[in-house]
PDB file of C-alpha atoms in Angstrom:
ATOM      1  CA  UNK P  77     -41.841  26.797  -8.266  1.00 83.00           C
ATOM      2  CA  UNK P  78     -39.376  26.888  -5.350  1.00 91.00           C
ATOM      3  CA  UNK P  79     -41.607  27.713  -2.504  1.00 92.00           C
ATOM      4  CA  UNK P  80     -42.965  24.342  -1.639  1.00 93.00           C
ATOM      5  CA  UNK P  81     -41.745  23.098   1.710  1.00 93.00           C
ATOM      6  CA  UNK P  82     -39.912  26.343   2.524  1.00 97.00           C
ATOM      7  CA  UNK P  83     -40.481  27.864   6.038  1.00 97.00           C
ATOM      8  CA  UNK P  84     -39.773  31.536   6.699  1.00 96.00           C
ATOM      9  CA  UNK P  85     -39.596  32.694  10.251  1.00 97.00           C
ATOM     10  CA  UNK P  86     -39.946  36.418  10.872  1.00 96.00           C
ATOM     11  CA  UNK P  87     -38.703  37.518  14.335  1.00 94.00           C
ATOM     12  CA  UNK P  88     -40.270  39.875  14.897  1.00 90.00           C
ATOM     13  CA  UNK P  89     -42.962  40.941  12.471  1.00 93.00           C
ATOM     14  CA  UNK P  90     -42.632  44.583  13.047  1.00 91.00           C
ATOM     15  CA  UNK P  91     -39.058  44.518  11.621  1.00 94.00           C
ATOM     16  CA  UNK P  92     -40.565  43.575   8.224  1.00 93.00           C
ATOM     17  CA  UNK P  93     -43.704  45.769   8.042  1.00 92.00           C
ATOM     18  CA  UNK P  94     -45.491  48.517   9.947  1.00 92.00           C
ATOM     19  CA  UNK P  95     -48.086  46.503  11.955  1.00 89.00           C
ATOM     20  CA  UNK P  96     -49.794  49.741  12.944  1.00 90.00           C
ATOM     21  CA  UNK P  97     -50.351  50.805   9.329  1.00 90.00           C
ATOM     22  CA  UNK P  98     -53.312  49.222   7.628  1.00 90.00           C
ATOM     23  CA  UNK P  99     -51.987  50.020   4.165  1.00 91.00           C
ATOM     24  CA  UNK P 100     -48.559  48.639   4.697  1.00 92.00           C
ATOM     25  CA  UNK P 101     -49.681  45.470   6.640  1.00 90.00           C
ATOM     26  CA  UNK P 102     -52.196  44.747   3.848  1.00 90.00           C
ATOM     27  CA  UNK P 103     -49.513  45.023   1.211  1.00 92.00           C
ATOM     28  CA  UNK P 104     -47.247  42.833   3.282  1.00 93.00           C
ATOM     29  CA  UNK P 105     -49.943  40.220   3.581  1.00 92.00           C
ATOM     30  CA  UNK P 106     -50.460  40.105  -0.122  1.00 93.00           C
ATOM     31  CA  UNK P 107     -46.740  39.381  -0.658  1.00 94.00           C
ATOM     32  CA  UNK P 108     -46.925  36.545   1.875  1.00 94.00           C
ATOM     33  CA  UNK P 109     -50.151  35.164   0.610  1.00 94.00           C
ATOM     34  CA  UNK P 110     -48.522  34.724  -2.842  1.00 94.00           C
ATOM     35  CA  UNK P 111     -45.726  32.777  -1.212  1.00 95.00           C
ATOM     36  CA  UNK P 112     -48.114  30.592   0.787  1.00 95.00           C
ATOM     37  CA  UNK P 113     -50.218  29.878  -2.282  1.00 94.00           C
ATOM     38  CA  UNK P 114     -47.123  28.287  -3.764  1.00 95.00           C
ATOM     39  CA  UNK P 115     -46.621  25.943  -0.915  1.00 94.00           C
ATOM     40  CA  UNK P 116     -44.562  28.067   1.498  1.00 96.00           C
ATOM     41  CA  UNK P 117     -45.093  28.600   5.148  1.00 96.00           C
ATOM     42  CA  UNK P 118     -44.550  31.834   7.119  1.00 96.00           C
ATOM     43  CA  UNK P 119     -44.288  31.899  10.880  1.00 96.00           C
ATOM     44  CA  UNK P 120     -44.309  35.413  12.135  1.00 95.00           C
ATOM     45  CA  UNK P 121     -43.597  36.411  15.824  1.00 94.00           C
ATOM     46  CA  UNK P 122     -45.471  39.436  16.885  1.00 91.00           C
ATOM     47  CA  UNK P 123     -45.927  41.470  20.107  1.00 89.00           C
ATOM     48  CA  UNK P 124     -48.858  41.865  22.487  1.00 87.00           C
ATOM     49  CA  UNK P 125     -50.092  44.870  24.437  1.00 84.00           C
ATOM     50  CA  UNK P 126     -48.518  45.565  27.788  1.00 76.00           C
ATOM     51  CA  UNK P 127     -51.810  45.090  29.529  1.00 72.00           C
ATOM     52  CA  UNK P 128     -53.808  41.875  28.948  1.00 71.00           C
ATOM     53  CA  UNK P 129     -57.206  41.785  27.365  1.00 70.00           C
ATOM     54  CA  UNK P 130     -60.613  41.760  29.229  1.00 65.00           C
ATOM     55  CA  UNK P 131     -60.342  37.916  29.427  1.00 66.00           C
ATOM     56  CA  UNK P 132     -56.826  38.232  31.252  1.00 67.00           C
ATOM     57  CA  UNK P 133     -54.953  36.850  28.219  1.00 75.00           C
ATOM     58  CA  UNK P 134     -52.509  38.661  25.989  1.00 82.00           C
ATOM     59  CA  UNK P 135     -53.875  40.861  23.211  1.00 83.00           C
ATOM     60  CA  UNK P 136     -52.146  41.208  19.846  1.00 85.00           C
ATOM     61  CA  UNK P 137     -50.630  44.600  19.301  1.00 85.00           C
ATOM     62  CA  UNK P 138     -51.215  45.935  15.805  1.00 83.00           C
ATOM     63  CA  UNK P 139     -53.925  46.394  13.321  1.00 82.00           C
ATOM     64  CA  UNK P 140     -56.533  43.547  12.855  1.00 85.00           C
ATOM     65  CA  UNK P 141     -55.388  43.085   9.184  1.00 86.00           C
ATOM     66  CA  UNK P 142     -52.512  40.804   9.976  1.00 88.00           C
ATOM     67  CA  UNK P 143     -54.734  38.443  12.103  1.00 90.00           C
ATOM     68  CA  UNK P 144     -57.506  38.659   9.471  1.00 90.00           C
ATOM     69  CA  UNK P 145     -55.175  37.642   6.702  1.00 90.00           C
ATOM     70  CA  UNK P 146     -53.395  34.925   8.555  1.00 92.00           C
ATOM     71  CA  UNK P 147     -54.571  31.242   8.273  1.00 94.00           C
ATOM     72  CA  UNK P 148     -53.756  30.619  11.894  1.00 95.00           C
ATOM     73  CA  UNK P 149     -52.811  32.832  15.011  1.00 94.00           C
ATOM     74  CA  UNK P 150     -52.106  32.060  18.636  1.00 94.00           C
ATOM     75  CA  UNK P 151     -51.322  34.212  21.654  1.00 92.00           C
ATOM     76  CA  UNK P 152     -48.699  32.845  24.061  1.00 91.00           C
ATOM     77  CA  UNK P 153     -48.308  33.412  27.791  1.00 85.00           C
ATOM     78  CA  UNK P 154     -46.455  32.039  30.763  1.00 86.00           C
ATOM     79  CA  UNK P 155     -48.606  30.129  33.317  1.00 83.00           C
ATOM     80  CA  UNK P 156     -45.947  28.712  35.531  1.00 84.00           C
ATOM     81  CA  UNK P 157     -44.361  30.164  38.755  1.00 81.00           C
ATOM     82  CA  UNK P 158     -41.473  32.625  37.898  1.00 78.00           C
ATOM     83  CA  UNK P 159     -39.210  30.755  40.298  1.00 79.00           C
ATOM     84  CA  UNK P 160     -39.957  27.259  38.950  1.00 82.00           C
ATOM     85  CA  UNK P 161     -37.171  25.238  37.417  1.00 86.00           C
ATOM     86  CA  UNK P 162     -39.141  24.729  34.279  1.00 89.00           C
ATOM     87  CA  UNK P 163     -41.288  27.427  32.428  1.00 91.00           C
ATOM     88  CA  UNK P 164     -44.636  26.420  31.119  1.00 90.00           C
ATOM     89  CA  UNK P 165     -46.107  28.460  28.290  1.00 90.00           C
ATOM     90  CA  UNK P 166     -49.700  28.125  26.901  1.00 91.00           C
ATOM     91  CA  UNK P 167     -50.787  28.891  23.366  1.00 92.00           C
ATOM     92  CA  UNK P 168     -54.374  29.951  22.734  1.00 91.00           C
ATOM     93  CA  UNK P 169     -55.835  30.001  19.266  1.00 93.00           C
ATOM     94  CA  UNK P 170     -57.490  33.322  18.136  1.00 91.00           C
ATOM     95  CA  UNK P 171     -57.772  32.577  14.418  1.00 92.00           C
ATOM     96  CA  UNK P 172     -57.942  29.360  12.454  1.00 92.00           C
ATOM     97  CA  UNK P 173     -58.940  28.256   8.957  1.00 90.00           C
ATOM     98  CA  UNK P 174     -57.990  24.602   9.342  1.00 87.00           C
ATOM     99  CA  UNK P 175     -58.223  21.799  11.932  1.00 90.00           C
ATOM    100  CA  UNK P 176     -55.692  22.962  14.580  1.00 91.00           C
ATOM    101  CA  UNK P 177     -55.596  22.779  18.405  1.00 91.00           C
ATOM    102  CA  UNK P 178     -57.520  25.447  20.203  1.00 91.00           C
ATOM    103  CA  UNK P 179     -55.033  25.315  23.086  1.00 90.00           C
ATOM    104  CA  UNK P 180     -51.579  23.694  23.756  1.00 91.00           C
ATOM    105  CA  UNK P 181     -48.940  24.070  26.467  1.00 92.00           C
ATOM    106  CA  UNK P 182     -45.329  23.276  26.651  1.00 93.00           C
ATOM    107  CA  UNK P 183     -42.596  23.183  29.238  1.00 92.00           C
ATOM    108  CA  UNK P 184     -38.847  23.806  28.943  1.00 94.00           C
ATOM    109  CA  UNK P 185     -35.940  24.144  31.282  1.00 93.00           C
ATOM    110  CA  UNK P 186     -34.869  27.536  32.687  1.00 90.00           C
ATOM    111  CA  UNK P 187     -31.575  26.358  34.076  1.00 89.00           C
ATOM    112  CA  UNK P 188     -28.642  28.585  33.501  1.00 89.00           C
ATOM    113  CA  UNK P 189     -25.580  27.292  31.697  1.00 91.00           C
ATOM    114  CA  UNK P 190     -27.161  24.757  29.524  1.00 92.00           C
ATOM    115  CA  UNK P 191     -26.477  24.644  25.717  1.00 94.00           C
ATOM    116  CA  UNK P 192     -28.962  25.574  23.063  1.00 94.00           C
ATOM    117  CA  UNK P 193     -29.238  21.858  22.111  1.00 95.00           C
ATOM    118  CA  UNK P 194     -30.073  20.944  25.658  1.00 94.00           C
ATOM    119  CA  UNK P 195     -32.655  23.714  25.779  1.00 94.00           C
ATOM    120  CA  UNK P 196     -34.419  22.410  22.691  1.00 94.00           C
ATOM    121  CA  UNK P 197     -34.354  18.890  24.029  1.00 95.00           C
ATOM    122  CA  UNK P 198     -35.924  19.986  27.323  1.00 95.00           C
ATOM    123  CA  UNK P 199     -39.139  21.000  25.544  1.00 96.00           C
ATOM    124  CA  UNK P 200     -42.012  18.637  26.126  1.00 94.00           C
ATOM    125  CA  UNK P 201     -45.891  18.938  25.866  1.00 93.00           C
ATOM    126  CA  UNK P 202     -47.953  19.562  28.988  1.00 90.00           C
ATOM    127  CA  UNK P 203     -50.989  17.208  29.288  1.00 87.00           C
ATOM    128  CA  UNK P 204     -54.457  18.787  29.757  1.00 82.00           C
ATOM    129  CA  UNK P 205     -54.864  17.370  33.280  1.00 80.00           C
ATOM    130  CA  UNK P 206     -51.598  19.251  34.404  1.00 81.00           C
ATOM    131  CA  UNK P 207     -52.953  22.570  33.235  1.00 80.00           C
ATOM    132  CA  UNK P 208     -55.711  23.064  35.930  1.00 77.00           C
ATOM    133  CA  UNK P 209     -53.515  23.291  38.971  1.00 77.00           C
ATOM    134  CA  UNK P 210     -51.109  25.583  36.933  1.00 78.00           C
ATOM    135  CA  UNK P 211     -54.004  27.908  36.183  1.00 74.00           C
ATOM    136  CA  UNK P 212     -55.193  27.841  39.752  1.00 73.00           C
ATOM    137  CA  UNK P 213     -51.678  28.680  40.969  1.00 75.00           C
ATOM    138  CA  UNK P 214     -51.549  31.479  38.418  1.00 75.00           C
ATOM    139  CA  UNK P 215     -54.884  32.940  39.564  1.00 73.00           C
ATOM    140  CA  UNK P 216     -53.638  32.952  43.236  1.00 71.00           C
ATOM    141  CA  UNK P 217     -50.413  34.807  42.094  1.00 74.00           C
ATOM    142  CA  UNK P 218     -52.453  37.265  40.077  1.00 72.00           C
ATOM    143  CA  UNK P 219     -54.752  37.931  43.106  1.00 84.00           C
ATOM    144  CA  UNK P 220     -51.687  38.527  45.290  1.00 84.00           C
ATOM    145  CA  UNK P 221     -50.217  41.057  42.804  1.00 84.00           C
ATOM    146  CA  UNK P 222     -53.681  42.830  42.502  1.00 89.00           C
ATOM    147  CA  UNK P 223     -54.202  42.813  46.344  1.00 91.00           C
ATOM    148  CA  UNK P 224     -50.868  44.361  46.887  1.00 92.00           C
ATOM    149  CA  UNK P 225     -51.529  47.097  44.140  1.00 93.00           C
ATOM    150  CA  UNK P 226     -55.061  47.829  45.453  1.00 94.00           C
ATOM    151  CA  UNK P 227     -53.811  47.982  49.144  1.00 93.00           C
ATOM    152  CA  UNK P 228     -51.037  50.440  48.145  1.00 94.00           C
ATOM    153  CA  UNK P 229     -53.460  52.636  46.241  1.00 94.00           C
ATOM    154  CA  UNK P 230     -55.824  52.716  49.346  1.00 94.00           C
ATOM    155  CA  UNK P 231     -52.926  53.479  51.610  1.00 93.00           C
ATOM    156  CA  UNK P 232     -51.971  56.408  49.277  1.00 94.00           C
ATOM    157  CA  UNK P 233     -55.431  57.807  49.395  1.00 93.00           C
ATOM    158  CA  UNK P 234     -56.566  56.501  46.010  1.00 93.00           C
ATOM    159  CA  UNK P 235     -59.866  55.252  47.443  1.00 91.00           C
ATOM    160  CA  UNK P 236     -62.796  55.948  45.305  1.00 93.00           C
ATOM    161  CA  UNK P 237     -63.673  52.882  43.321  1.00 93.00           C
ATOM    162  CA  UNK P 238     -63.136  54.058  39.768  1.00 91.00           C
ATOM    163  CA  UNK P 239     -59.801  55.729  40.577  1.00 93.00           C
ATOM    164  CA  UNK P 240     -58.740  52.767  42.614  1.00 94.00           C
ATOM    165  CA  UNK P 241     -59.532  50.194  39.855  1.00 93.00           C
ATOM    166  CA  UNK P 242     -57.796  52.412  37.190  1.00 92.00           C
ATOM    167  CA  UNK P 243     -54.552  52.903  39.118  1.00 93.00           C
ATOM    168  CA  UNK P 244     -54.375  49.387  40.598  1.00 92.00           C
ATOM    169  CA  UNK P 245     -54.899  47.986  37.087  1.00 89.00           C
ATOM    170  CA  UNK P 246     -51.933  50.023  35.728  1.00 88.00           C
ATOM    171  CA  UNK P 247     -49.634  48.875  38.677  1.00 87.00           C
ATOM    172  CA  UNK P 248     -50.544  45.120  38.489  1.00 84.00           C
ATOM    173  CA  UNK P 249     -50.826  44.885  34.731  1.00 78.00           C
ATOM    174  CA  UNK P 250     -54.230  43.226  34.928  1.00 80.00           C
ATOM    175  CA  UNK P 251     -57.246  44.425  32.986  1.00 81.00           C
ATOM    176  CA  UNK P 252     -59.852  46.829  34.508  1.00 86.00           C
ATOM    177  CA  UNK P 253     -62.338  44.011  34.571  1.00 86.00           C
ATOM    178  CA  UNK P 254     -60.008  41.595  36.271  1.00 84.00           C
ATOM    179  CA  UNK P 255     -59.115  44.270  38.823  1.00 89.00           C
ATOM    180  CA  UNK P 256     -62.796  45.029  39.567  1.00 91.00           C
ATOM    181  CA  UNK P 257     -63.349  41.390  40.204  1.00 89.00           C
ATOM    182  CA  UNK P 258     -60.440  41.263  42.800  1.00 91.00           C
ATOM    183  CA  UNK P 259     -61.768  44.525  44.504  1.00 93.00           C
ATOM    184  CA  UNK P 260     -65.245  43.036  44.809  1.00 92.00           C
ATOM    185  CA  UNK P 261     -63.872  39.556  45.754  1.00 89.00           C
ATOM    186  CA  UNK P 262     -61.994  40.870  48.790  1.00 91.00           C
ATOM    187  CA  UNK P 263     -64.574  43.411  49.920  1.00 92.00           C
ATOM    188  CA  UNK P 264     -66.286  42.625  53.189  1.00 91.00           C
ATOM    189  CA  UNK P 265     -66.074  42.592  56.961  1.00 90.00           C
ATOM    190  CA  UNK P 266     -64.378  39.246  57.610  1.00 88.00           C
ATOM    191  CA  UNK P 267     -60.650  39.746  58.046  1.00 86.00           C
ATOM    192  CA  UNK P 268     -60.126  35.977  57.254  1.00 81.00           C
ATOM    193  CA  UNK P 269     -61.514  36.426  53.764  1.00 82.00           C
ATOM    194  CA  UNK P 270     -61.546  40.174  52.965  1.00 89.00           C
ATOM    195  CA  UNK P 271     -58.968  42.921  52.760  1.00 91.00           C
ATOM    196  CA  UNK P 272     -61.004  46.113  52.504  1.00 94.00           C
ATOM    197  CA  UNK P 273     -64.435  47.577  52.971  1.00 94.00           C
ATOM    198  CA  UNK P 274     -66.150  50.679  51.524  1.00 93.00           C
ATOM    199  CA  UNK P 275     -68.561  53.376  52.621  1.00 92.00           C
ATOM    200  CA  UNK P 276     -70.824  55.456  50.421  1.00 91.00           C
ATOM    201  CA  UNK P 277     -69.637  59.019  50.116  1.00 87.00           C
ATOM    202  CA  UNK P 278     -70.799  61.994  48.210  1.00 86.00           C
ATOM    203  CA  UNK P 279     -72.885  61.440  44.991  1.00 84.00           C
ATOM    204  CA  UNK P 280     -72.879  57.702  45.862  1.00 86.00           C
ATOM    205  CA  UNK P 281     -69.114  57.358  45.430  1.00 88.00           C
ATOM    206  CA  UNK P 282     -67.621  54.154  47.126  1.00 92.00           C
ATOM    207  CA  UNK P 283     -64.739  55.005  49.226  1.00 93.00           C
ATOM    208  CA  UNK P 284     -62.572  52.112  50.374  1.00 95.00           C
ATOM    209  CA  UNK P 285     -60.515  51.520  53.429  1.00 93.00           C
ATOM    210  CA  UNK P 286     -58.301  48.594  54.471  1.00 93.00           C
ATOM    211  CA  UNK P 287     -59.686  46.491  57.181  1.00 89.00           C
ATOM    212  CA  UNK P 288     -56.647  46.778  59.310  1.00 71.00           C
ATOM    213  CA  UNK P 289     -56.224  50.572  59.124  1.00 44.00           C
ATOM    214  CA  UNK P 290     -58.635  51.366  62.049  1.00 45.00           C
ATOM    215  CA  UNK P 291     -62.346  51.508  62.505  1.00 43.00           C
ATOM    216  CA  UNK P 292     -63.954  50.445  59.159  1.00 42.00           C
ATOM    217  CA  UNK P 293     -66.611  52.612  57.636  1.00 45.00           C
ATOM    218  CA  UNK P 294     -70.234  51.616  57.756  1.00 46.00           C
ATOM    219  CA  UNK P 295     -70.923  48.264  56.368  1.00 43.00           C
ATOM    220  CA  UNK P 296     -72.511  48.591  52.876  1.00 44.00           C
ATOM    221  CA  UNK P 297     -76.006  47.366  52.220  1.00 43.00           C
ATOM    222  CA  UNK P 298     -76.359  43.787  50.869  1.00 41.00           C
ATOM    223  CA  UNK P 299     -76.353  43.622  47.050  1.00 41.00           C
ATOM    224  CA  UNK P 300     -74.131  46.689  46.606  1.00 46.00           C
ATOM    225  CA  UNK P 301     -70.715  46.321  44.874  1.00 40.00           C
TER     226      UNK P 301
END
């Protein structure tokens, strides 16, 4: 009868159970469920995979059992410029059993030398209309990182499309799908809008070359990607 109103914060979850083991994570969830059913609340901080998911957002690292047994789960990622005086982080709901926000964002100070109390008091909610320009800026930064990774790969001779996408995704931290989108987005003959072009090699392989590395290969037929 002592659980009501009690909040337990687990930081991080993997220190309390093996999140890669279905048996152990299921047993852990049963213990937490008993606590919650008596009025307690458990907030568990977990880890995400190194590379984002296909949608470009963080993907939970561990068995699905933890998420399935939870009443509510969010992923969290930074959407502000790394050099900005304030950090903006966005929460995206991936599991809910109640009426909770699908998405929320907050900002806080990144100044050095401030006290923990000042850090807490710097937290404020970010309004929805403020998120669009932040997302647009993040997309531009992501493109820049991917463009740099793809360009380096081509310069190093990693030029066939599948090899290029695979290696550039590793270097940029983007998903394969996101990397493919960048490759295709900047493929063409206009130096003002494009960065590389390809020619069809043996067995239909698409071989890429940077636009500024000399004479480009033959322009691909319309509709090819």
